[in-house]
Amino acid sequence: MALPVAFFAVFFAWPVAAIVARGLKVDGVWRFGRITDVLGQPDIRHVLWFTTWQALASTALTLLLALPAAYAFARLDFPGKRLLRAVVTVPFVLPTVVAGSAFLALVGHGGLLDQLWGLRLDTTVWAILLAHVFFNYAVVVRTVGGLWAQLDPRQEEAARMLGASPLRAWRKVTLPALAPAVAAAALMVFLFTFTSFGVVQILGGPTFSTLEVEIYRQTSEVFDLSTAAVLTLVQFAAVGAILAVHAWTVRRRETALRLVDPGTTARRPRGAGQWALLAGVLATVALLLVLPLAVLVRRSLDAPGFGYYRALANADGGTFLVAPVHAVWTSLQYAAVATAIAVVIGGLAAAALARRDAGRLLRGFDALLMLPLGVSAVTVGFGFLIALDKPPLDLRQSWILVPLAQALVGAPFVVRTMLPVLRAVDARLREAAAVLGASPWRVWREVDLPMVRRALLVAAGFAFAVSLGEFGATVFIARPDNPTLPVAVARLLSRPGDLNYGQAMALSTILMLVCAAALMILERLRTDRTGEF
């Protein structure tokens, strides 16, 4: 645990503490009264209310639309199921900037709805809510559906034989068993939407602002570090509470259920009801997930002869110091380095946490590993500039800052992917190898590695996709001559003109295709038992 603890202490705890101290300390004296002053401002209270309200609404809408799909993937067997599962997961691994761009192309000025019916939703909260459902749909489908596929259907069938109606059997038997998974999925969706940045930044405009967007505005536009520090503390406390509740629901889920092989529970749809449900799921996926991406691709092709794509090779000297297409190669390089860092840090942490003799303090570190997913990435990025500005860690001019920030987000995914597999390895195999004279390194290489190799590759793939799309921290620390794809998209969208908009759509399409390719590779590596994130 030495290296993971040191990594998170230096590159997460220190930058966050540095920016909070910079905001709340004046002449060496802490000004805690500033917290009350900031929270008493009407505009800040409105931001807090909107952040909470839109997160609750997004979570409820996601559950409403995604739970039928979770049932379809868990209980129904139909042609194209594997492909559809990959399609459903694509939005989750896409950067939030691409999700915002896709819905902007659908509901914004000159978008598909505007062209067909003169309808624009980019100035309404509905655009944000639908984009959040688009992004988090797979969280519910794979988390709840993964457990649903492992529930023994004979329990519900027994209730039906005893006279219960289908609805009552589901409500009395299946729903209580699914409740921990539904709660865990709802909490994760709430966490992602509560800390939403890219989607709200692009679709919210000046009208709507979440805590994350307000922290960005206070640090980069208003330069009020005191207010930003207070908002960071509020978000940190909220995320800590959400993660604590999430950890409790996961523990309930792991200990309260008896599961069966998921390959034995799915069957062909029977009856008009199941076929209608499957048709509804397919229609929802087509309209909510596929249509925005298709419109995004179409808008990128509006210029004849792939004009927007060819324009990416030209540096205009305004938005970038280099040609926009340079961001593709830069992002791939940064993501590769970030993936290597995340796999090393997350793999070591997972190996330590998987030990049966891990103490309570070590197990508590498991929850802390999730904090980078919820704490303001904007705060982390700005904290990098403040904390890592003196020897021996003066990294402000170093390219490694971007991969380090991306690895902070990727490492929790590595831990979550590898930890269940490592815990499933029979300890007696390691003990037998040790008794036969194998060194600890050889035990790992001969016993653990063959069993976790596939999980390691899946973890690396998720870390790569997440690193490729990281935006909140990278927007602060990416150099003008080396922008990443999400930063390049955001900068192009911030400038007026059809050419800039078209180039943003083209870069978003490229980023989507790269993430989709990584996901298809992951889907091939995924075993039938890997039914959830």
Coordinates of C-alpha atoms in Angstrom, one line a residue:
M1 CA 0.0 0.0 0.0
A2 CA 3.0 2.3 0.3
L3 CA 3.0 3.5 -3.3
P4 CA -0.8 3.9 -3.7
V5 CA -1.0 5.8 -0.4
A6 CA 1.9 8.1 -1.4
F7 CA 0.4 8.7 -4.8
F8 CA -3.0 9.7 -3.5
A9 CA -1.5 11.8 -0.7
V10 CA 0.8 13.8 -3.0
F11 CA -1.4 14.1 -6.1
F12 CA -4.9 14.2 -4.6
A13 CA -4.9 15.2 -0.9
W14 CA -2.1 17.7 -1.1
P15 CA -3.5 19.7 -4.1
V16 CA -7.1 19.7 -2.7
A17 CA -5.8 20.8 0.8
A18 CA -3.6 23.5 -0.9
I19 CA -6.4 25.2 -2.8
V20 CA -8.7 25.0 0.3
A21 CA -6.0 26.6 2.5
R22 CA -5.3 29.2 -0.1
G23 CA -8.9 30.2 -0.1
L24 CA -9.6 30.1 3.6
K25 CA -6.3 31.4 5.0
V26 CA -5.5 35.1 5.2
D27 CA -2.1 36.1 6.6
G28 CA -1.8 32.7 8.2
V29 CA -5.2 32.9 9.9
W30 CA -8.0 30.6 9.0
R31 CA -11.2 32.4 8.2
F32 CA -13.9 29.8 8.8
G33 CA -16.5 32.5 9.0
R34 CA -16.1 32.8 5.3
I35 CA -18.1 29.5 5.0
T36 CA -21.2 31.1 6.5
D37 CA -20.7 34.2 4.4
V38 CA -20.5 32.3 1.1
L39 CA -23.4 29.9 1.9
G40 CA -25.5 32.9 2.8
Q41 CA -25.3 34.4 -0.7
P42 CA -28.6 34.0 -2.7
D43 CA -26.8 33.1 -5.9
I44 CA -24.8 30.4 -4.2
R45 CA -27.9 29.0 -2.5
H46 CA -29.5 28.8 -5.9
V47 CA -26.5 26.9 -7.3
L48 CA -26.7 24.4 -4.4
W49 CA -30.4 24.0 -4.9
F50 CA -30.1 23.5 -8.6
T51 CA -27.2 21.0 -8.2
T52 CA -29.2 18.9 -5.8
W53 CA -32.5 19.2 -7.7
Q54 CA -31.1 18.3 -11.1
A55 CA -29.2 15.4 -9.6
L56 CA -32.3 14.0 -8.0
A57 CA -34.4 14.5 -11.2
S58 CA -31.7 13.0 -13.4
T59 CA -31.4 9.9 -11.0
A60 CA -35.2 9.4 -11.0
L61 CA -35.5 9.7 -14.8
T62 CA -32.5 7.4 -15.3
L63 CA -34.0 4.7 -13.1
L64 CA -37.4 5.0 -14.8
L65 CA -36.0 4.5 -18.3
A66 CA -33.1 2.1 -17.5
L67 CA -34.8 -0.5 -15.2
P68 CA -36.8 -2.1 -18.0
A69 CA -33.6 -2.5 -20.0
A70 CA -31.9 -4.1 -16.9
Y71 CA -34.7 -6.6 -16.9
A72 CA -34.4 -7.2 -20.6
F73 CA -30.7 -7.9 -20.4
A74 CA -31.1 -10.1 -17.3
R75 CA -34.1 -12.2 -18.2
L76 CA -34.5 -12.1 -22.0
D77 CA -32.3 -13.8 -24.6
F78 CA -32.5 -12.3 -28.1
P79 CA -30.3 -11.9 -31.2
G80 CA -27.8 -9.1 -31.0
K81 CA -27.8 -8.9 -27.2
R82 CA -24.0 -8.7 -26.9
L83 CA -23.9 -5.9 -29.5
L84 CA -26.7 -4.0 -27.8
R85 CA -24.9 -4.3 -24.5
A86 CA -21.9 -2.7 -26.0
V87 CA -24.0 0.1 -27.6
V88 CA -25.6 0.8 -24.2
T89 CA -22.2 1.1 -22.6
V90 CA -20.7 3.4 -25.2
P91 CA -22.2 6.6 -23.7
F92 CA -20.8 5.8 -20.2
V93 CA -17.1 5.7 -21.4
L94 CA -17.6 8.8 -23.6
P95 CA -16.3 12.1 -22.3
T96 CA -19.0 14.3 -20.9
V97 CA -17.9 16.9 -23.5
V98 CA -18.9 14.5 -26.3
A99 CA -22.2 13.8 -24.6
G100 CA -22.9 17.6 -24.3
S101 CA -21.8 18.0 -28.0
A102 CA -24.1 15.2 -29.1
F103 CA -27.2 16.7 -27.4
L104 CA -26.2 20.2 -28.6
A105 CA -26.3 18.8 -32.2
L106 CA -29.7 17.3 -31.4
V107 CA -31.5 20.0 -29.5
G108 CA -29.4 23.1 -30.0
H109 CA -29.6 25.9 -32.6
G110 CA -29.6 24.3 -36.0
G111 CA -30.0 20.9 -34.5
L112 CA -32.2 18.1 -35.7
L113 CA -35.2 19.1 -33.6
D114 CA -34.7 22.8 -34.6
Q115 CA -34.6 21.8 -38.3
L116 CA -37.7 19.5 -38.2
W117 CA -40.0 21.3 -35.8
G118 CA -38.3 24.5 -34.8
L119 CA -37.9 23.1 -31.3
R120 CA -34.9 24.1 -29.2
L121 CA -34.2 22.6 -25.8
D122 CA -30.6 23.7 -25.2
T123 CA -31.8 26.7 -23.1
T124 CA -33.9 24.4 -20.9
V125 CA -33.1 22.0 -18.1
W126 CA -34.5 19.1 -20.1
A127 CA -31.4 19.1 -22.3
I128 CA -29.3 18.6 -19.2
L129 CA -31.6 15.9 -17.7
L130 CA -31.7 13.9 -21.0
A131 CA -27.9 14.2 -21.4
H132 CA -27.4 12.8 -17.9
V133 CA -29.7 9.9 -18.7
F134 CA -27.8 9.3 -21.9
F135 CA -24.5 9.2 -19.9
N136 CA -25.7 7.1 -16.9
Y137 CA -28.1 4.7 -18.6
A138 CA -25.5 2.0 -18.6
V139 CA -24.8 2.4 -14.9
V140 CA -28.3 1.2 -14.0
V141 CA -28.5 -1.4 -16.8
R142 CA -25.2 -3.1 -15.9
T143 CA -25.3 -2.7 -12.1
V144 CA -28.9 -3.8 -11.6
G145 CA -29.1 -6.1 -14.6
G146 CA -25.9 -7.8 -13.5
L147 CA -27.5 -8.8 -10.2
W148 CA -30.9 -9.5 -11.7
A149 CA -29.3 -12.1 -14.0
Q150 CA -28.0 -14.0 -11.0
L151 CA -31.2 -14.1 -9.0
D152 CA -32.9 -17.5 -9.0
P153 CA -36.1 -17.1 -11.0
R154 CA -37.6 -20.1 -9.3
Q155 CA -38.3 -18.1 -6.2
E156 CA -40.6 -15.8 -8.1
E157 CA -42.1 -18.7 -10.0
A158 CA -42.9 -20.4 -6.6
A159 CA -44.7 -17.2 -5.5
R160 CA -46.8 -17.3 -8.7
M161 CA -47.7 -21.0 -8.1
L162 CA -48.9 -20.0 -4.6
G163 CA -51.4 -17.5 -6.2
A164 CA -49.5 -14.3 -6.4
S165 CA -50.0 -12.0 -9.4
P166 CA -47.0 -11.2 -11.5
L167 CA -46.8 -7.7 -10.0
R168 CA -47.1 -8.9 -6.4
A169 CA -44.5 -11.7 -7.0
W170 CA -42.1 -9.1 -8.3
R171 CA -42.8 -6.7 -5.5
K172 CA -42.6 -9.2 -2.7
V173 CA -39.8 -11.5 -4.0
T174 CA -37.6 -9.8 -6.6
L175 CA -37.7 -6.2 -5.6
P176 CA -36.4 -6.7 -2.1
A177 CA -33.5 -8.7 -3.5
L178 CA -32.8 -6.0 -6.1
A179 CA -33.1 -3.1 -3.7
P180 CA -29.5 -2.9 -2.7
A181 CA -28.4 -3.0 -6.3
V182 CA -31.0 -0.3 -7.3
A183 CA -29.8 1.8 -4.3
A184 CA -26.2 1.4 -5.3
A185 CA -26.9 2.3 -8.9
A186 CA -29.0 5.3 -7.9
L187 CA -26.3 6.6 -5.6
M188 CA -23.7 6.3 -8.3
V189 CA -25.9 8.1 -10.8
F190 CA -26.6 10.8 -8.2
L191 CA -22.9 11.1 -7.6
F192 CA -22.1 11.5 -11.3
T193 CA -24.9 14.1 -11.9
F194 CA -24.2 16.0 -8.6
T195 CA -20.6 16.6 -9.8
S196 CA -21.6 17.1 -13.4
F197 CA -19.3 19.6 -15.3
G198 CA -18.9 19.0 -19.0
V199 CA -22.6 18.5 -19.8
V200 CA -23.8 21.5 -17.8
Q201 CA -20.9 23.7 -19.0
I202 CA -22.0 23.0 -22.7
L203 CA -25.8 22.8 -22.4
G204 CA -26.4 25.0 -19.3
G205 CA -24.9 28.1 -20.6
P206 CA -25.1 31.1 -18.3
T207 CA -28.6 30.0 -17.0
F208 CA -27.8 26.8 -15.2
S209 CA -24.8 26.1 -13.0
T210 CA -23.9 23.2 -10.8
L211 CA -21.3 23.2 -7.9
E212 CA -18.6 22.0 -10.2
V213 CA -19.3 24.6 -12.9
E214 CA -19.5 27.3 -10.2
I215 CA -16.1 26.2 -8.8
Y216 CA -14.7 26.5 -12.3
R217 CA -16.2 30.0 -12.8
Q218 CA -15.0 31.2 -9.4
T219 CA -11.4 30.0 -10.0
S220 CA -10.9 30.8 -13.7
E221 CA -13.2 33.8 -14.4
V222 CA -13.9 35.6 -11.1
F223 CA -10.6 34.5 -9.4
D224 CA -12.3 34.2 -6.1
L225 CA -10.4 31.3 -4.4
S226 CA -12.2 31.9 -1.1
T227 CA -15.6 31.1 -2.6
A228 CA -14.2 28.3 -4.6
A229 CA -12.7 26.8 -1.5
V230 CA -16.0 26.9 0.4
L231 CA -17.8 25.2 -2.5
T232 CA -15.1 22.6 -2.6
L233 CA -15.6 21.8 1.0
V234 CA -19.4 21.5 0.5
Q235 CA -19.0 19.2 -2.4
F236 CA -16.4 17.1 -0.6
A237 CA -18.8 16.6 2.4
A238 CA -21.6 15.7 0.1
V239 CA -19.6 13.2 -1.9
G240 CA -18.2 11.7 1.3
A241 CA -21.8 11.1 2.6
I242 CA -22.8 9.6 -0.8
L243 CA -19.9 7.2 -0.9
A244 CA -20.5 6.2 2.8
V245 CA -24.1 5.2 1.9
H246 CA -22.9 3.5 -1.3
A247 CA -20.4 1.4 0.6
W248 CA -23.1 0.3 3.0
T249 CA -25.5 -0.7 0.3
V250 CA -22.7 -2.7 -1.5
R251 CA -21.9 -4.6 1.7
R252 CA -25.6 -5.5 2.1
R253 CA -25.7 -6.6 -1.5
E254 CA -22.6 -8.8 -1.1
T255 CA -23.8 -10.6 2.0
A256 CA -27.6 -10.9 1.7
L257 CA -28.1 -12.9 -1.5
R258 CA -27.7 -16.4 -2.8
L259 CA -26.9 -16.2 -6.5
V260 CA -27.0 -18.6 -9.5
D261 CA -25.1 -18.8 -12.8
P262 CA -26.4 -15.8 -14.9
G263 CA -26.1 -18.0 -18.0
T264 CA -29.1 -20.1 -16.9
T265 CA -31.7 -17.3 -16.2
A266 CA -32.2 -15.7 -19.6
R267 CA -34.8 -17.2 -22.0
R268 CA -36.5 -16.2 -25.2
P269 CA -39.3 -13.6 -24.8
R270 CA -42.7 -15.2 -24.2
G271 CA -46.0 -13.5 -24.6
A272 CA -47.1 -10.1 -25.9
G273 CA -45.9 -8.3 -22.6
Q274 CA -42.3 -9.4 -22.9
W275 CA -42.1 -8.7 -26.6
A276 CA -43.6 -5.2 -26.0
L277 CA -41.1 -4.5 -23.2
L278 CA -38.2 -5.6 -25.4
A279 CA -39.5 -3.3 -28.2
G280 CA -39.8 -0.4 -25.8
V281 CA -36.2 -1.0 -24.6
L282 CA -35.0 -1.1 -28.2
A283 CA -36.9 2.1 -29.0
T284 CA -35.5 3.9 -26.0
V285 CA -31.9 2.9 -26.8
A286 CA -32.4 4.0 -30.4
L287 CA -33.9 7.4 -29.5
L288 CA -32.0 8.3 -26.4
L289 CA -28.6 6.7 -27.0
V290 CA -28.1 6.1 -30.7
L291 CA -29.9 9.1 -32.2
P292 CA -27.7 11.8 -30.4
L293 CA -24.5 10.1 -31.6
A294 CA -25.9 9.7 -35.1
V295 CA -26.8 13.4 -35.2
L296 CA -23.3 14.2 -33.9
V297 CA -21.7 12.2 -36.8
R298 CA -24.1 13.8 -39.3
R299 CA -23.3 17.3 -38.2
S300 CA -19.6 16.6 -38.5
L301 CA -20.2 15.7 -42.2
D302 CA -22.2 18.9 -43.1
A303 CA -19.3 20.4 -44.9
P304 CA -18.8 18.8 -48.4
G305 CA -15.8 16.6 -49.0
F306 CA -15.2 16.0 -45.2
G307 CA -14.5 19.8 -45.0
Y308 CA -14.6 19.9 -41.2
Y309 CA -12.3 17.0 -40.8
R310 CA -9.8 18.5 -43.3
A311 CA -9.9 21.8 -41.5
L312 CA -8.6 20.0 -38.4
A313 CA -5.2 19.8 -40.0
N314 CA -4.9 23.6 -40.2
A315 CA -3.8 25.8 -37.3
D316 CA -5.7 29.0 -37.4
G317 CA -3.5 30.7 -34.8
G318 CA -6.5 31.7 -32.7
T319 CA -8.0 28.8 -30.8
F320 CA -4.8 26.6 -30.8
L321 CA -1.1 27.0 -31.3
V322 CA -1.1 23.8 -33.2
A323 CA -3.5 22.1 -35.7
P324 CA -6.6 20.7 -33.9
V325 CA -5.9 17.2 -35.2
H326 CA -2.7 17.3 -33.1
A327 CA -5.0 16.8 -30.1
V328 CA -5.8 13.3 -31.2
W329 CA -2.2 12.1 -31.0
T330 CA -1.6 14.1 -27.7
S331 CA -4.7 12.5 -26.1
L332 CA -3.6 9.0 -27.1
Q333 CA -0.1 9.5 -25.6
Y334 CA -1.4 11.1 -22.4
A335 CA -4.1 8.3 -22.0
A336 CA -1.5 5.6 -22.5
V337 CA 0.8 7.0 -19.8
A338 CA -2.2 7.6 -17.5
T339 CA -3.3 4.0 -18.0
A340 CA 0.1 2.6 -17.1
I341 CA 0.1 4.7 -13.9
A342 CA -3.5 3.8 -13.0
V343 CA -2.8 0.1 -13.5
V344 CA 0.3 0.1 -11.3
I345 CA -1.3 2.2 -8.5
G346 CA -4.7 0.5 -8.7
G347 CA -3.3 -3.0 -9.1
L348 CA -1.1 -2.6 -6.0
A349 CA -4.0 -1.2 -4.0
A350 CA -6.3 -4.0 -5.1
A351 CA -3.7 -6.7 -4.3
A352 CA -3.3 -5.2 -0.8
L353 CA -7.1 -4.8 -0.2
A354 CA -7.7 -8.4 -1.4
R355 CA -5.6 -9.9 1.4
R356 CA -7.7 -11.7 4.1
D357 CA -5.6 -10.2 6.9
A358 CA -6.2 -6.6 5.8
G359 CA -7.0 -4.4 8.8
R360 CA -9.9 -2.0 9.3
L361 CA -7.7 0.9 8.4
L362 CA -6.7 -0.7 5.1
R363 CA -10.3 -1.5 4.3
G364 CA -11.2 2.1 4.9
F365 CA -8.7 3.2 2.3
D366 CA -10.9 1.3 -0.2
A367 CA -13.6 3.9 0.2
L368 CA -11.1 6.8 0.0
L369 CA -10.0 5.5 -3.4
M370 CA -13.4 6.5 -4.8
L371 CA -13.1 10.1 -3.7
P372 CA -11.4 11.3 -6.9
L373 CA -14.5 10.3 -8.8
G374 CA -16.6 12.7 -6.8
V375 CA -14.4 15.5 -5.6
S376 CA -14.2 18.5 -8.0
A377 CA -11.8 17.7 -10.8
V378 CA -11.6 21.4 -11.3
T379 CA -10.3 21.8 -7.8
V380 CA -7.7 19.0 -8.3
G381 CA -6.5 20.6 -11.6
F382 CA -6.2 24.1 -10.1
G383 CA -4.7 22.5 -7.0
F384 CA -1.9 21.0 -9.1
L385 CA -0.9 24.4 -10.2
I386 CA -0.8 25.7 -6.7
A387 CA 0.7 22.8 -4.8
L388 CA 3.2 21.4 -7.4
D389 CA 5.0 24.7 -8.0
K390 CA 8.1 24.4 -5.9
P391 CA 11.1 22.0 -5.8
P392 CA 11.3 19.1 -5.5
L393 CA 7.9 18.8 -7.2
D394 CA 7.8 21.8 -9.5
L395 CA 5.7 20.2 -12.3
R396 CA 3.9 23.2 -13.7
Q397 CA 5.8 23.1 -16.9
S398 CA 5.9 19.3 -17.2
W399 CA 3.7 17.3 -19.5
I400 CA 3.4 14.6 -16.8
L401 CA 0.8 16.7 -15.0
V402 CA -2.0 15.7 -17.4
P403 CA -1.4 11.9 -17.2
L404 CA -1.2 12.2 -13.4
A405 CA -4.6 13.9 -13.2
Q406 CA -6.1 11.4 -15.6
A407 CA -4.6 8.5 -13.6
L408 CA -6.4 9.8 -10.4
V409 CA -9.7 9.1 -12.1
G410 CA -8.7 5.9 -13.8
A411 CA -7.2 4.2 -10.7
P412 CA -10.6 3.7 -8.9
F413 CA -11.9 1.8 -11.9
V414 CA -8.8 -0.4 -11.9
V415 CA -9.4 -1.2 -8.2
R416 CA -13.1 -1.9 -8.7
T417 CA -12.4 -4.2 -11.6
M418 CA -9.6 -6.2 -10.1
L419 CA -10.6 -6.4 -6.5
P420 CA -13.4 -9.0 -6.8
V421 CA -11.3 -11.3 -9.0
L422 CA -8.3 -11.1 -6.6
R423 CA -10.6 -11.8 -3.6
A424 CA -11.9 -14.9 -5.5
V425 CA -8.5 -16.5 -5.8
D426 CA -8.2 -19.4 -3.4
A427 CA -5.5 -18.5 -0.8
R428 CA -4.6 -22.2 -0.5
L429 CA -3.1 -22.1 -4.0
R430 CA -0.7 -19.3 -2.9
E431 CA 0.1 -21.2 0.3
A432 CA 0.8 -24.4 -1.6
A433 CA 3.2 -22.6 -4.0
A434 CA 5.0 -21.0 -1.1
V435 CA 5.4 -24.3 0.7
L436 CA 6.9 -25.7 -2.5
G437 CA 9.6 -23.0 -2.4
A438 CA 8.2 -20.3 -4.7
S439 CA 9.2 -16.7 -3.9
P440 CA 6.4 -14.2 -3.4
W441 CA 7.1 -12.7 -6.8
R442 CA 6.9 -16.2 -8.4
V443 CA 3.7 -17.0 -6.5
W444 CA 2.1 -13.8 -8.0
R445 CA 3.4 -14.6 -11.5
E446 CA 2.4 -18.3 -11.5
V447 CA -0.8 -18.2 -9.4
D448 CA -2.5 -14.8 -9.4
L449 CA -1.5 -13.4 -12.7
P450 CA -3.0 -16.1 -14.9
M451 CA -6.3 -15.7 -13.0
V452 CA -6.5 -11.9 -13.1
R453 CA -4.9 -11.3 -16.5
R454 CA -8.3 -10.8 -18.2
A455 CA -9.5 -8.5 -15.4
L456 CA -6.2 -6.6 -15.6
L457 CA -6.8 -6.0 -19.4
V458 CA -10.4 -4.9 -18.7
A459 CA -9.2 -2.6 -16.0
A460 CA -6.6 -1.1 -18.3
G461 CA -9.2 -0.6 -21.0
F462 CA -11.6 1.3 -18.7
A463 CA -8.7 3.4 -17.4
F464 CA -7.7 4.2 -20.9
A465 CA -11.2 5.3 -21.9
V466 CA -11.8 7.3 -18.8
S467 CA -8.3 9.0 -19.1
L468 CA -9.0 9.8 -22.7
G469 CA -12.2 11.7 -21.8
E470 CA -11.1 13.5 -18.5
F471 CA -11.9 17.2 -18.8
G472 CA -12.4 18.9 -15.4
A473 CA -8.8 18.8 -14.3
T474 CA -7.2 18.8 -17.7
V475 CA -8.8 22.0 -18.8
F476 CA -6.6 23.8 -16.2
I477 CA -3.3 22.1 -16.8
A478 CA -3.2 21.2 -20.5
R479 CA -0.7 23.4 -22.3
P480 CA -1.9 25.5 -25.3
D481 CA 0.5 23.7 -27.6
N482 CA -0.7 20.3 -26.4
P483 CA -4.5 20.3 -25.9
T484 CA -6.3 17.1 -25.3
L485 CA -9.4 16.1 -27.3
P486 CA -12.0 17.2 -24.7
V487 CA -10.2 20.5 -24.1
A488 CA -10.0 21.1 -27.9
V489 CA -13.7 20.3 -28.3
A490 CA -14.7 22.7 -25.5
R491 CA -12.5 25.5 -26.9
L492 CA -14.0 25.1 -30.3
L493 CA -17.5 25.2 -29.0
S494 CA -16.8 28.4 -27.0
R495 CA -16.0 30.3 -30.2
P496 CA -18.6 31.5 -32.7
G497 CA -18.8 30.4 -36.3
D498 CA -19.9 27.4 -38.3
L499 CA -16.3 26.2 -38.9
N500 CA -15.5 26.1 -35.2
Y501 CA -18.7 24.3 -34.5
G502 CA -18.2 21.8 -37.3
Q503 CA -14.6 21.1 -36.2
A504 CA -15.9 20.5 -32.6
M505 CA -18.4 18.0 -34.0
A506 CA -15.6 16.3 -36.0
L507 CA -13.3 16.0 -33.0
S508 CA -16.1 14.7 -30.9
T509 CA -16.8 12.0 -33.5
I510 CA -13.2 11.0 -33.5
L511 CA -13.1 10.8 -29.7
M512 CA -16.4 8.8 -29.8
L513 CA -14.9 6.3 -32.3
V514 CA -11.7 5.8 -30.3
C515 CA -13.7 5.2 -27.0
A516 CA -16.1 2.9 -28.8
A517 CA -13.2 0.9 -30.2
A518 CA -11.8 0.5 -26.8
L519 CA -15.1 -0.6 -25.5
M520 CA -15.6 -3.2 -28.1
I521 CA -12.3 -4.7 -27.2
L522 CA -13.4 -4.7 -23.5
E523 CA -16.6 -6.5 -24.5
R524 CA -14.6 -9.2 -26.1
L525 CA -12.5 -9.6 -23.0
R526 CA -15.6 -9.6 -20.7
T527 CA -16.7 -13.0 -19.4
D528 CA -20.3 -13.8 -19.1
R529 CA -20.0 -13.4 -15.3
T530 CA -18.7 -9.8 -15.6
G531 CA -22.1 -8.3 -15.7
E532 CA -21.5 -5.1 -13.9
F533 CA -19.0 -2.3 -13.6

